[in-house]
Amino acid sequence: MIDRILASRQSQLALFALLAFAVPLLLSGNRYFAFIAGITLVHVLWASGMNLLYGYTGLMPLMFAGIAGISSYLVVGLTSIGWSFWLAMPVGALAASLVGVVLGLPALRLKGFYFTLCSLVIQTVITLAFVYFVNLTNGDTGISQIPLPTLPGGASLHGLPYDLVLAALAVIGVFVLIRLVDSGFGRRLIAVREDDELAETLGIGVTRQKLTAFFVGSLYAGIGGAFYTPYVGFISPRSFDVLISLNVWLMVAFGGRGTIWGPVIGAVLLAPVPFLLQDYYMIKDVVYGLLIIGVIVLLPAGIVGGLVRRPKPDPEIVPATVGEGAR
Amino acid sequence: MSAPLLDARSVTMRFGGVVALRDVCVAQMAGETLGMIGPNGSGKTTFVNVITGHLAPTSGAVDFAGRPLLGRKPHRIADAGLTRTYQAVRVFRELTVRDNIATALVDAEAPLARAEVDEAIGWLALGGRLDAVAGGLTLYEQRRLELLMRLVQRPKLIMLDEPVGGLSSVEVRAMIGLLAELKSRCSVFVIEHTMKVIRELADRVVVLLAGEKIADGPPAEILTDQRVIEKYLGSADA
Ligand SMILES: Nc1ncnc2c1ncn2[C@@H]1O[C@H](COP(=O)(O)OP(=O)(O)O)[C@@H](O)[C@H]1O
Ligand SMILES: [Mg+2]
């Protein structure tokens, strides 16, 4: 019975929403733990966006953090010259999406490893740009004391309400991903991932699908970035360097790329790790390195992918009336 | 006389120093089944790649259903009702048969209705395999799935690149039967090494040799043509 209920995506989403809102509420007595929960929720959003690109479209964009950073810096910059966060946020996120589409252009030519390599170079350039444009970013020193978003009436968004906003974003992010993936768009992306030449032969405009995927994936990066920075109160080029991209990628790969819940679980398990290892700063990167190798070698389909590696039949589109009894 | 469905004029395709196609002219009428034969490396697959937009030819012109094709992307050419299969069978191996079919339907310009899709699944005897992962099918099943994924798009012309390649002799016979029936569903262009396929299916056959068209006519005539026999049939199977 419970299995049956949990089998539907609506109930899975409802359960996730319940947890996403409940955990910050339960942890509200301890600001530090609640903060870890908030950061985890941002990573759920990021992992979902990365999942659209890596899991469903088959592209591994190592400039994902850079795109989030572009949105972050833009929002910080715009609010510092007097814009409301609520106006700066969509502008920053949208700008990051457009940049994401442009930076995704190499994916039209390069596949697999070659695109990943190219995205690594792009990420490096973005990080260098964050360091270089000192006027806008304050360079390596970074910008601290970033103002919190203000609410109507003048109060600032902080503490539990901010956590709950992040919970809402994570839930909306997963909900939108479910809708996208279950639509024709998701089917096209999977076709592109599996064999883009065959997809094209079957009438699927591969270029358009890839660029749309970059737009949407970058929007996830950008929205997450916009909310992340005021929450943390600090931004520097290190906040959005290649290691962050790799972390988000690891969440997707570890949890199960190309499944809805795998990357969510990956984010929930891995996002708190840096906080838990804070006292062991030296070994943090080693732990991540081992995890990456472990996932590649032992769990190529991820936790969820390893459990349910079964493509879902789609009775909507092709009725199974013919010959079903034949086997 | 009406215009041909497919009209390729003076198509030339150069890969660096290699001339894969030289001034090839091929016309196919709607409803006609056109065969193409030629030794390995004579440019047959390249011809299909050029027509279906996978390669841009060095020079030449191609019209399909009265409209120029060159410069259009493969998915636009599919939209126009011209589709192809691959010499090495190509399906979405990780997806189920059902999802393969659904993927073929997702951007089809004039998809078959549900009942028609069901009928086509039955015709190709894939009804019992809908939930199987395509990569696990036998080669013959994959070839049929490949055909089905084109058929649900209601193509005007399907270009088959060696559709019986790798099949057992029993399967070849069965496939020839299917292809004979396919002719009533759409126009067929078929590349084959197996002369039986050409002899039984083609209304007309084009012979390529080293990128040049050396003969074009009814199979009975071409397959007995002294030049063709010398250049091709003598060296390959008959
Ligand atoms: N993409 C390509 N790049 C370079 N050479 C190619 C390419 N495709 C085909 N060729 C060359 O063109 C010639 C014709 O090949 P092909 O069309 O595959 O022949 P067939 O299908 O008749 O066996 C061969 O010499 C082959 O090596
Ligand atoms: Mg060939």
PDB file of C-alpha atoms in Angstrom, chain B residues 13-20 58:
ATOM      1  CA  MET B  13      30.876  14.641 -52.540  1.00  0.00           C
ATOM      2  CA  ARG B  14      34.559  14.998 -51.853  1.00  0.00           C
ATOM      3  CA  PHE B  15      36.325  13.994 -48.636  1.00  0.00           C
ATOM      4  CA  GLY B  16      39.703  15.669 -48.977  1.00  0.00           C
ATOM      5  CA  GLY B  17      41.250  13.769 -51.854  1.00  0.00           C
ATOM      6  CA  VAL B  18      38.603  11.035 -51.974  1.00  0.00           C
ATOM      7  CA  VAL B  19      35.725  11.573 -54.365  1.00  0.00           C
ATOM      8  CA  ALA B  20      32.939   9.526 -52.789  1.00  0.00           C
ATOM      9  CA  THR B  58      30.531  19.560 -52.470  1.00  0.00           C
TER      10      THR B  58
END
